C-alpha cells in the first residue's frame, strides 16, 4: 500500500467504467451519544458552532466537486447514514437528495436509503421522504428489551422502532431494515427472540444484526474496564448468532452477508456494492470513498469540513493507493462473507489448497465456481479469511 506521505498532493479520483457506482452521505449529528458508539458524530455541545445548514451548504459544494471528478456516471445507489440523518427532518433529507440530483444523474431504478432513529421519525416524515424519492429506510432498533436499551443508552421506548417500521411501510416503503445489536450484557436468549419477533412482526424485509463491539474510547469501554458491565462473552455471541439465523430463516429471511438477512429482493444493493467490488464517493465529514485503486477519507470535524469546502477544495484528510496484493486481500475478506461466495478463480494455487482444507473441515462449501461459508464457517468468518490468505 502506498500512503499519502509517499504520494504528494491530492488523490486522483476517477471512476472506472463498468463498476457499480454509489454515493454515501454522512450526517454527523446526534441528539445524544450512545455509550457503545464510536462513529464520527457530534452532539450539540461538541459541534463548536457547526450546524445542519452549514453542513448542507458544504455538502452541495462537495457533490459539485465530486461530479466534476467522476463525470456523468449514473448513480445506482445512495445511502444517507450517520449519525442521525432524521435529525435533518423530512425537508432536510429531501434537500440532500435534491443536492444529489442537482449534480448527478440518478439511475431510474436507483436505491436511495436513509438511516433513521426511531425517536426522530413520524408518519409525515416518511411520507415526505417517499415523495422526495427515497426507496429504503434503515431503522436502528437494537433491541426490544428495555434493560438492553438502557445499557446501550438508547433514548427510544421498545415499542417506537416497530411502530416506525409500520409507519414507513404505510407511507409506501417496500424496503425497510431494522438494525439489531445482540450479546449486550443483561440480554437473555428470550430478549433476543422477542427482538427478532418484533422486527419480523413489523413487516420489514431486511434485518442487520451486529454483535456488540466494545470500542476503545467509548463510555461502554470505560464501564467495562471499571467492572460495572461484563464484556460480551464469545460463546454467548456464537449461540445468539445461531438463534438469530434459525429464527430469521424460519420467518423467511435468509442471510446474504454474515450480518445481514433479507427476504428475496430485499438485499441492500448499496452495501452489496461495498462487498462486491463497487465504487463509491463518500461525502460528508469523515466519510470514506473508493474509486479505481484509491481509498480516501474526509476530515472528521464538521467545521474543518465546511472550511475546506468554503475554499472550494475537497476536504480530504488522507488517502492510499491499493496495490494488487491489497486489492486481493480486500476482495477475499469481503467476498467470502457474502452468500454468493468467493469466486475460486480469484485464488492462487496455495490459496486453493488451503480452501480445500477448509472445505474438508466443514467451514467452506464449494458451490459451482464459488466458495461459500457453511453455517459453522459463518461463526468463524474472520479465522477462515486468515487461513485462506495464509
Ligand atoms: C452508526 S449507527 C447509525 C444509525 C443510527 N444513528 C442508529 O443508531 O440507529 C448504525 C448501526 O451500527 C450499529 N452499531 C454502532 N456501533 C456499534 C457497536 N459498538 N457494536 C455493534 N453495533 C454497532 C448499530 O446497530 C446501529 O444501528
Ligand atoms: S444514535 Fe446512532 S450514530 Fe448516534 S450515537 Fe447512537 S448509535 Fe451512534
GROMACS .gro file of C-alpha atoms and ligand atoms in nm:
model
  425
    1UNK     CA    1   0.000   0.000   0.000
    2UNK     CA    2   0.126   0.347  -0.085
    3UNK     CA    3   0.027   0.624   0.154
    4UNK     CA    4  -0.008   0.998   0.110
    5UNK     CA    5   0.337   1.073   0.251
    6UNK     CA    6   0.479   0.887  -0.047
    7UNK     CA    7   0.225   1.035  -0.290
    8UNK     CA    8   0.249   1.412  -0.291
    9UNK     CA    9  -0.065   1.618  -0.341
   10UNK     CA   10  -0.425   1.514  -0.387
   11UNK     CA   11  -0.566   1.174  -0.482
   12UNK     CA   12  -0.664   1.110  -0.845
   13UNK     CA   13  -1.035   1.038  -0.815
   14UNK     CA   14  -1.168   0.888  -1.138
   15UNK     CA   15  -1.442   0.631  -1.194
   16UNK     CA   16  -1.356   0.301  -1.364
   17UNK     CA   17  -1.623   0.238  -1.631
   18UNK     CA   18  -1.819  -0.083  -1.576
   19UNK     CA   19  -1.801  -0.080  -1.197
   20UNK     CA   20  -2.113  -0.008  -0.988
   21UNK     CA   21  -2.115   0.349  -0.854
   22UNK     CA   22  -2.284   0.470  -0.536
   23UNK     CA   23  -2.289   0.774  -0.309
   24UNK     CA   24  -2.254   0.759   0.069
   25UNK     CA   25  -2.351   1.079   0.251
   26UNK     CA   26  -2.254   1.118   0.616
   27UNK     CA   27  -2.476   1.322   0.850
   28UNK     CA   28  -2.261   1.390   1.160
   29UNK     CA   29  -2.528   1.490   1.412
   30UNK     CA   30  -2.682   1.305   1.708
   31UNK     CA   31  -2.903   1.437   1.989
   32UNK     CA   32  -2.706   1.234   2.246
   33UNK     CA   33  -2.421   0.983   2.215
   34UNK     CA   34  -2.495   0.614   2.278
   35UNK     CA   35  -2.231   0.471   2.510
   36UNK     CA   36  -2.117   0.199   2.266
   37UNK     CA   37  -2.084   0.415   1.955
   38UNK     CA   38  -1.755   0.545   1.811
   39UNK     CA   39  -1.894   0.671   1.480
   40UNK     CA   40  -1.797   1.020   1.361
   41UNK     CA   41  -2.092   1.203   1.510
   42UNK     CA   42  -2.136   1.510   1.732
   43UNK     CA   43  -2.388   1.617   1.993
   44UNK     CA   44  -2.485   1.988   2.001
   45UNK     CA   45  -2.224   2.057   2.272
   46UNK     CA   46  -1.947   1.909   2.054
   47UNK     CA   47  -2.025   2.099   1.735
   48UNK     CA   48  -1.829   2.417   1.807
   49UNK     CA   49  -2.077   2.629   1.613
   50UNK     CA   50  -2.126   2.387   1.320
   51UNK     CA   51  -2.488   2.324   1.228
   52UNK     CA   52  -2.701   2.135   0.974
   53UNK     CA   53  -2.744   2.439   0.745
   54UNK     CA   54  -2.368   2.489   0.719
   55UNK     CA   55  -2.322   2.114   0.666
   56UNK     CA   56  -2.576   2.111   0.380
   57UNK     CA   57  -2.414   2.414   0.212
   58UNK     CA   58  -2.073   2.240   0.231
   59UNK     CA   59  -2.223   1.911   0.108
   60UNK     CA   60  -2.359   2.087  -0.202
   61UNK     CA   61  -2.006   2.207  -0.285
   62UNK     CA   62  -1.856   1.862  -0.225
   63UNK     CA   63  -2.115   1.699  -0.452
   64UNK     CA   64  -2.036   1.953  -0.727
   65UNK     CA   65  -1.661   1.881  -0.696
   66UNK     CA   66  -1.738   1.505  -0.689
   67UNK     CA   67  -1.942   1.526  -1.011
   68UNK     CA   68  -1.657   1.722  -1.173
   69UNK     CA   69  -1.417   1.440  -1.079
   70UNK     CA   70  -1.620   1.135  -1.180
   71UNK     CA   71  -1.807   1.279  -1.481
   72UNK     CA   72  -2.151   1.171  -1.595
   73UNK     CA   73  -2.180   0.829  -1.436
   74UNK     CA   74  -2.532   0.733  -1.325
   75UNK     CA   75  -2.563   0.683  -0.951
   76UNK     CA   76  -2.708   0.340  -0.881
   77UNK     CA   77  -2.737   0.369  -0.502
   78UNK     CA   78  -2.742   0.649  -0.246
   79UNK     CA   79  -2.703   0.579   0.126
   80UNK     CA   80  -2.752   0.860   0.377
   81UNK     CA   81  -2.603   0.746   0.707
   82UNK     CA   82  -2.484   0.885   1.033
   83UNK     CA   83  -2.505   0.996   1.291
   84UNK     CA   84  -2.878   1.059   1.283
   85UNK     CA   85  -2.994   1.169   0.937
   86UNK     CA   86  -3.353   1.204   1.061
   87UNK     CA   87  -3.243   1.499   1.280
   88UNK     CA   88  -3.245   1.693   0.949
   89UNK     CA   89  -3.622   1.640   0.924
   90UNK     CA   90  -3.811   1.528   0.613
   91UNK     CA   91  -3.747   1.858   0.432
   92UNK     CA   92  -3.375   1.850   0.516
   93UNK     CA   93  -3.339   1.494   0.383
   94UNK     CA   94  -3.537   1.589   0.071
   95UNK     CA   95  -3.289   1.877   0.022
   96UNK     CA   96  -2.998   1.630   0.050
   97UNK     CA   97  -3.145   1.420  -0.231
   98UNK     CA   98  -3.215   1.739  -0.426
   99UNK     CA   99  -2.844   1.828  -0.396
  100UNK     CA  100  -2.754   1.483  -0.532
  101UNK     CA  101  -2.990   1.530  -0.829
  102UNK     CA  102  -2.851   1.881  -0.898
  103UNK     CA  103  -2.511   1.727  -0.958
  104UNK     CA  104  -2.561   1.363  -1.065
  105UNK     CA  105  -2.795   1.162  -1.277
  106UNK     CA  106  -2.978   0.904  -1.063
  107UNK     CA  107  -3.032   0.566  -1.235
  108UNK     CA  108  -3.405   0.509  -1.298
  109UNK     CA  109  -3.414   0.217  -1.055
  110UNK     CA  110  -3.173   0.377  -0.803
  111UNK     CA  111  -3.190   0.251  -0.445
  112UNK     CA  112  -3.200   0.550  -0.208
  113UNK     CA  113  -3.168   0.466   0.162
  114UNK     CA  114  -3.163   0.677   0.473
  115UNK     CA  115  -3.081   0.560   0.820
  116UNK     CA  116  -3.342   0.668   1.073
  117UNK     CA  117  -3.351   0.678   1.452
  118UNK     CA  118  -3.698   0.567   1.563
  119UNK     CA  119  -3.746   0.858   1.805
  120UNK     CA  120  -3.692   1.124   1.537
  121UNK     CA  121  -3.936   0.990   1.276
  122UNK     CA  122  -4.309   1.036   1.214
  123UNK     CA  123  -4.568   0.930   0.954
  124UNK     CA  124  -4.543   1.277   0.797
  125UNK     CA  125  -4.165   1.247   0.768
  126UNK     CA  126  -4.188   0.907   0.597
  127UNK     CA  127  -4.445   1.050   0.352
  128UNK     CA  128  -4.208   1.339   0.270
  129UNK     CA  129  -3.915   1.102   0.222
  130UNK     CA  130  -4.113   0.873  -0.009
  131UNK     CA  131  -4.232   1.172  -0.210
  132UNK     CA  132  -3.875   1.302  -0.238
  133UNK     CA  133  -3.760   0.971  -0.392
  134UNK     CA  134  -3.618   0.771  -0.101
  135UNK     CA  135  -3.685   0.399  -0.156
  136UNK     CA  136  -3.550   0.238   0.160
  137UNK     CA  137  -3.547   0.310   0.536
  138UNK     CA  138  -3.296   0.163   0.782
  139UNK     CA  139  -3.409   0.188   1.144
  140UNK     CA  140  -3.179   0.149   1.445
  141UNK     CA  141  -3.392  -0.059   1.679
  142UNK     CA  142  -3.111  -0.255   1.851
  143UNK     CA  143  -3.340  -0.444   2.091
  144UNK     CA  144  -3.697  -0.480   2.212
  145UNK     CA  145  -3.582  -0.530   2.574
  146UNK     CA  146  -3.597  -0.216   2.791
  147UNK     CA  147  -3.300  -0.316   3.010
  148UNK     CA  148  -3.085  -0.374   2.697
  149UNK     CA  149  -3.184  -0.037   2.550
  150UNK     CA  150  -3.087   0.117   2.886
  151UNK     CA  151  -2.737  -0.041   2.884
  152UNK     CA  152  -2.698   0.086   2.525
  153UNK     CA  153  -2.817   0.440   2.625
  154UNK     CA  154  -3.089   0.430   2.357
  155UNK     CA  155  -3.347   0.700   2.411
  156UNK     CA  156  -3.646   0.538   2.232
  157UNK     CA  157  -3.903   0.315   2.401
  158UNK     CA  158  -3.907  -0.054   2.299
  159UNK     CA  159  -4.229  -0.002   2.101
  160UNK     CA  160  -4.117   0.300   1.898
  161UNK     CA  161  -3.898   0.114   1.646
  162UNK     CA  162  -4.161  -0.136   1.524
  163UNK     CA  163  -4.417   0.146   1.517
  164UNK     CA  164  -4.180   0.348   1.295
  165UNK     CA  165  -4.129   0.046   1.065
  166UNK     CA  166  -4.507   0.010   1.025
  167UNK     CA  167  -4.537   0.385   0.955
  168UNK     CA  168  -4.266   0.362   0.689
  169UNK     CA  169  -4.444   0.072   0.522
  170UNK     CA  170  -4.775   0.257   0.536
  171UNK     CA  171  -4.606   0.553   0.363
  172UNK     CA  172  -4.518   0.322   0.072
  173UNK     CA  173  -4.170   0.196   0.161
  174UNK     CA  174  -4.137  -0.165   0.038
  175UNK     CA  175  -3.784  -0.184   0.173
  176UNK     CA  176  -3.739  -0.134   0.546
  177UNK     CA  177  -3.444  -0.258   0.751
  178UNK     CA  178  -3.412  -0.296   1.125
  179UNK     CA  179  -3.067  -0.297   1.292
  180UNK     CA  180  -3.029  -0.520   1.597
  181UNK     CA  181  -2.739  -0.547   1.840
  182UNK     CA  182  -2.701  -0.882   2.016
  183UNK     CA  183  -2.490  -1.001   2.308
  184UNK     CA  184  -2.536  -0.689   2.521
  185UNK     CA  185  -2.465  -0.780   2.886
  186UNK     CA  186  -2.801  -0.836   3.054
  187UNK     CA  187  -2.964  -0.963   2.732
  188UNK     CA  188  -3.118  -1.312   2.757
  189UNK     CA  189  -3.198  -1.558   2.478
  190UNK     CA  190  -3.563  -1.471   2.529
  191UNK     CA  191  -3.490  -1.099   2.490
  192UNK     CA  192  -3.325  -1.167   2.155
  193UNK     CA  193  -3.611  -1.397   2.045
  194UNK     CA  194  -3.856  -1.119   2.126
  195UNK     CA  195  -3.647  -0.858   1.942
  196UNK     CA  196  -3.643  -1.076   1.630
  197UNK     CA  197  -4.016  -1.145   1.653
  198UNK     CA  198  -4.092  -0.775   1.698
  199UNK     CA  199  -3.879  -0.686   1.393
  200UNK     CA  200  -4.037  -0.959   1.178
  201UNK     CA  201  -4.384  -0.866   1.307
  202UNK     CA  202  -4.329  -0.508   1.187
  203UNK     CA  203  -4.318  -0.644   0.831
  204UNK     CA  204  -3.960  -0.545   0.747
  205UNK     CA  205  -3.785  -0.717   0.456
  206UNK     CA  206  -3.432  -0.684   0.598
  207UNK     CA  207  -3.254  -0.728   0.931
  208UNK     CA  208  -2.891  -0.639   1.008
  209UNK     CA  209  -2.766  -0.788   1.334
  210UNK     CA  210  -2.432  -0.696   1.489
  211UNK     CA  211  -2.265  -0.841   1.796
  212UNK     CA  212  -2.198  -0.565   2.048
  213UNK     CA  213  -1.841  -0.441   1.996
  214UNK     CA  214  -1.678  -0.267   2.291
  215UNK     CA  215  -1.497   0.011   2.103
  216UNK     CA  216  -1.194   0.175   2.268
  217UNK     CA  217  -1.259   0.525   2.393
  218UNK     CA  218  -1.635   0.482   2.439
  219UNK     CA  219  -1.832   0.521   2.762
  220UNK     CA  220  -1.915   0.149   2.735
  221UNK     CA  221  -1.544   0.057   2.727
  222UNK     CA  222  -1.486   0.267   3.042
  223UNK     CA  223  -1.775   0.092   3.219
  224UNK     CA  224  -1.639  -0.249   3.119
  225UNK     CA  225  -1.291  -0.152   3.243
  226UNK     CA  226  -1.432  -0.039   3.577
  227UNK     CA  227  -1.606  -0.376   3.609
  228UNK     CA  228  -1.955  -0.226   3.607
  229UNK     CA  229  -2.055  -0.423   3.297
  230UNK     CA  230  -1.928  -0.763   3.180
  231UNK     CA  231  -1.759  -0.789   2.839
  232UNK     CA  232  -1.980  -0.977   2.586
  233UNK     CA  233  -1.889  -1.346   2.600
  234UNK     CA  234  -1.772  -1.514   2.274
  235UNK     CA  235  -1.965  -1.837   2.335
  236UNK     CA  236  -2.283  -1.645   2.412
  237UNK     CA  237  -2.232  -1.436   2.096
  238UNK     CA  238  -2.195  -1.751   1.882
  239UNK     CA  239  -2.506  -1.906   2.034
  240UNK     CA  240  -2.705  -1.584   1.983
  241UNK     CA  241  -2.591  -1.571   1.619
  242UNK     CA  242  -2.729  -1.923   1.566
  243UNK     CA  243  -3.053  -1.822   1.734
  244UNK     CA  244  -3.081  -1.522   1.501
  245UNK     CA  245  -3.009  -1.724   1.191
  246UNK     CA  246  -3.258  -2.001   1.280
  247UNK     CA  247  -3.537  -1.766   1.376
  248UNK     CA  248  -3.494  -1.528   1.082
  249UNK     CA  249  -3.472  -1.822   0.838
  250UNK     CA  250  -3.792  -1.969   0.985
  251UNK     CA  251  -3.954  -1.630   0.919
  252UNK     CA  252  -3.847  -1.639   0.551
  253UNK     CA  253  -3.541  -1.413   0.574
  254UNK     CA  254  -3.215  -1.557   0.452
  255UNK     CA  255  -2.859  -1.448   0.510
  256UNK     CA  256  -2.687  -1.283   0.214
  257UNK     CA  257  -2.393  -1.147   0.413
  258UNK     CA  258  -2.271  -1.271   0.750
  259UNK     CA  259  -2.453  -0.993   0.943
  260UNK     CA  260  -2.742  -0.935   0.702
  261UNK     CA  261  -3.066  -1.122   0.631
  262UNK     CA  262  -3.341  -1.031   0.383
  263UNK     CA  263  -3.646  -1.153   0.200
  264UNK     CA  264  -3.582  -1.224  -0.169
  265UNK     CA  265  -3.529  -0.890  -0.342
  266UNK     CA  266  -3.477  -0.703  -0.013
  267UNK     CA  267  -3.095  -0.710  -0.020
  268UNK     CA  268  -2.929  -0.372   0.028
  269UNK     CA  269  -2.773  -0.301  -0.312
  270UNK     CA  270  -2.559  -0.019  -0.173
  271UNK     CA  271  -2.389  -0.244   0.080
  272UNK     CA  272  -2.352  -0.521  -0.180
  273UNK     CA  273  -2.157  -0.262  -0.381
  274UNK     CA  274  -1.907  -0.227  -0.093
  275UNK     CA  275  -1.867  -0.604  -0.066
  276UNK     CA  276  -1.859  -0.693  -0.435
  277UNK     CA  277  -1.603  -0.451  -0.575
  278UNK     CA  278  -1.820  -0.146  -0.648
  279UNK     CA  279  -1.701   0.215  -0.630
  280UNK     CA  280  -1.847   0.493  -0.422
  281UNK     CA  281  -1.793   0.855  -0.334
  282UNK     CA  282  -1.815   0.920   0.041
  283UNK     CA  283  -1.939   1.275   0.106
  284UNK     CA  284  -1.963   1.449   0.442
  285UNK     CA  285  -1.732   1.477   0.745
  286UNK     CA  286  -1.514   1.169   0.797
  287UNK     CA  287  -1.672   0.981   0.503
  288UNK     CA  288  -1.458   0.725   0.317
  289UNK     CA  289  -1.467   0.678  -0.061
  290UNK     CA  290  -1.321   0.429  -0.306
  291UNK     CA  291  -1.255   0.485  -0.678
  292UNK     CA  292  -1.016   0.298  -0.905
  293UNK     CA  293  -0.745   0.178  -0.665
  294UNK     CA  294  -0.772   0.484  -0.440
  295UNK     CA  295  -0.930   0.491  -0.097
  296UNK     CA  296  -0.964   0.833   0.068
  297UNK     CA  297  -1.133   0.983   0.368
  298UNK     CA  298  -1.250   1.329   0.464
  299UNK     CA  299  -1.155   1.543   0.763
  300UNK     CA  300  -1.369   1.449   1.060
  301UNK     CA  301  -1.498   1.762   1.227
  302UNK     CA  302  -1.789   1.943   1.057
  303UNK     CA  303  -1.608   2.279   1.100
  304UNK     CA  304  -1.290   2.160   0.924
  305UNK     CA  305  -1.510   2.000   0.657
  306UNK     CA  306  -1.705   2.321   0.594
  307UNK     CA  307  -1.385   2.530   0.596
  308UNK     CA  308  -1.225   2.327   0.314
  309UNK     CA  309  -1.536   2.348   0.100
  310UNK     CA  310  -1.572   2.722   0.162
  311UNK     CA  311  -1.230   2.742  -0.005
  312UNK     CA  312  -1.368   2.529  -0.290
  313UNK     CA  313  -1.130   2.238  -0.223
  314UNK     CA  314  -1.204   1.874  -0.143
  315UNK     CA  315  -1.196   1.810   0.235
  316UNK     CA  316  -0.963   1.509   0.200
  317UNK     CA  317  -0.778   1.418   0.521
  318UNK     CA  318  -0.572   1.140   0.367
  319UNK     CA  319  -0.571   0.868   0.103
  320UNK     CA  320  -0.397   0.549  -0.001
  321UNK     CA  321  -0.339   0.367  -0.327
  322UNK     CA  322  -0.406  -0.006  -0.304
  323UNK     CA  323  -0.163  -0.232  -0.489
  324UNK     CA  324  -0.261  -0.569  -0.639
  325UNK     CA  325  -0.193  -0.755  -0.313
  326UNK     CA  326  -0.402  -0.509  -0.105
  327UNK     CA  327  -0.691  -0.543  -0.353
  328UNK     CA  328  -0.667  -0.921  -0.339
  329UNK     CA  329  -0.670  -0.934   0.043
  330UNK     CA  330  -0.969  -0.700   0.047
  331UNK     CA  331  -1.157  -0.897  -0.215
  332UNK     CA  332  -1.108  -1.226  -0.028
  333UNK     CA  333  -1.206  -1.064   0.305
  334UNK     CA  334  -1.527  -0.909   0.174
  335UNK     CA  335  -1.649  -1.161  -0.082
  336UNK     CA  336  -1.616  -1.467   0.139
  337UNK     CA  337  -1.869  -1.309   0.378
  338UNK     CA  338  -2.136  -1.280   0.106
  339UNK     CA  339  -2.383  -1.562   0.029
  340UNK     CA  340  -2.284  -1.564  -0.340
  341UNK     CA  341  -1.940  -1.662  -0.216
  342UNK     CA  342  -1.580  -1.614  -0.316
  343UNK     CA  343  -1.511  -1.692  -0.686
  344UNK     CA  344  -1.247  -1.968  -0.697
  345UNK     CA  345  -1.066  -1.813  -1.000
  346UNK     CA  346  -0.963  -1.523  -0.773
  347UNK     CA  347  -0.743  -1.757  -0.567
  348UNK     CA  348  -0.387  -1.864  -0.638
  349UNK     CA  349  -0.273  -2.228  -0.615
  350UNK     CA  350  -0.172  -2.209  -0.245
  351UNK     CA  351  -0.500  -2.043  -0.150
  352UNK     CA  352  -0.697  -2.307  -0.341
  353UNK     CA  353  -0.516  -2.580  -0.148
  354UNK     CA  354  -0.599  -2.407   0.181
  355UNK     CA  355  -0.960  -2.361   0.063
  356UNK     CA  356  -0.981  -2.736   0.001
  357UNK     CA  357  -0.867  -2.800   0.358
  358UNK     CA  358  -1.128  -2.552   0.490
  359UNK     CA  359  -1.393  -2.737   0.287
  360UNK     CA  360  -1.275  -3.063   0.448
  361UNK     CA  361  -1.308  -2.901   0.792
  362UNK     CA  362  -1.668  -2.808   0.713
  363UNK     CA  363  -1.609  -2.431   0.715
  364UNK     CA  364  -1.644  -2.367   0.339
  365UNK     CA  365  -1.860  -2.531   0.077
  366UNK     CA  366  -1.780  -2.537  -0.296
  367UNK     CA  367  -2.085  -2.428  -0.495
  368UNK     CA  368  -2.009  -2.421  -0.866
  369UNK     CA  369  -1.723  -2.175  -0.911
  370UNK     CA  370  -1.771  -2.018  -0.567
  371UNK     CA  371  -1.669  -2.094  -0.209
  372UNK     CA  372  -1.949  -2.023   0.037
  373UNK     CA  373  -1.926  -2.017   0.418
  374UNK     CA  374  -2.111  -2.304   0.588
  375UNK     CA  375  -2.326  -2.231   0.894
  376UNK     CA  376  -2.025  -2.309   1.116
  377UNK     CA  377  -1.797  -2.112   0.883
  378UNK     CA  378  -2.010  -1.800   0.935
  379UNK     CA  379  -1.937  -1.819   1.309
  380UNK     CA  380  -1.565  -1.828   1.231
  381UNK     CA  381  -1.557  -1.600   0.925
  382UNK     CA  382  -1.255  -1.397   1.040
  383UNK     CA  383  -1.049  -1.710   1.107
  384UNK     CA  384  -1.149  -1.852   0.766
  385UNK     CA  385  -1.018  -1.536   0.596
  386UNK     CA  386  -0.689  -1.553   0.792
  387UNK     CA  387  -0.647  -1.920   0.699
  388UNK     CA  388  -0.727  -1.865   0.333
  389UNK     CA  389  -0.478  -1.584   0.296
  390UNK     CA  390  -0.208  -1.783   0.479
  391LIG     C1  391  -2.375   0.416   1.347
  391LIG     S1  392  -2.536   0.363   1.356
  391LIG     C2  393  -2.618   0.489   1.269
  391LIG     C3  394  -2.768   0.474   1.269
  391LIG     C4  395  -2.847   0.543   1.375
  391LIG     N1  396  -2.785   0.656   1.430
  391LIG     C5  397  -2.880   0.450   1.488
  391LIG     O1  398  -2.804   0.444   1.583
  391LIG     O2  399  -2.982   0.387   1.477
  391LIG     C6  400  -2.555   0.219   1.253
  391LIG     C7  401  -2.568   0.090   1.328
  391LIG     O3  402  -2.442   0.046   1.371
  391LIG     C8  403  -2.458  -0.044   1.478
  391LIG     N2  404  -2.351  -0.017   1.576
  391LIG     C9  405  -2.295   0.102   1.605
  391LIG     N3  406  -2.198   0.086   1.699
  391LIG    C10  407  -2.194  -0.047   1.730
  391LIG    C11  408  -2.115  -0.127   1.821
  391LIG     N4  409  -2.022  -0.073   1.900
  391LIG     N5  410  -2.138  -0.260   1.825
  391LIG    C12  411  -2.232  -0.315   1.745
  391LIG     N6  412  -2.308  -0.246   1.659
  391LIG    C13  413  -2.290  -0.113   1.650
  391LIG    C14  414  -2.599  -0.022   1.534
  391LIG     O4  415  -2.679  -0.135   1.511
  391LIG    C15  416  -2.650   0.097   1.456
  391LIG     O5  417  -2.788   0.089   1.429
  392LIG     S1  418  -2.773   0.741   1.756
  392LIG    FE1  419  -2.656   0.601   1.618
  392LIG     S2  420  -2.485   0.725   1.540
  392LIG    FE2  421  -2.576   0.840   1.711
  392LIG     S3  422  -2.450   0.786   1.886
  392LIG    FE3  423  -2.623   0.639   1.881
  392LIG     S4  424  -2.551   0.462   1.757
  392LIG    FE4  425  -2.408   0.633   1.723
   0.00000   0.00000   0.00000
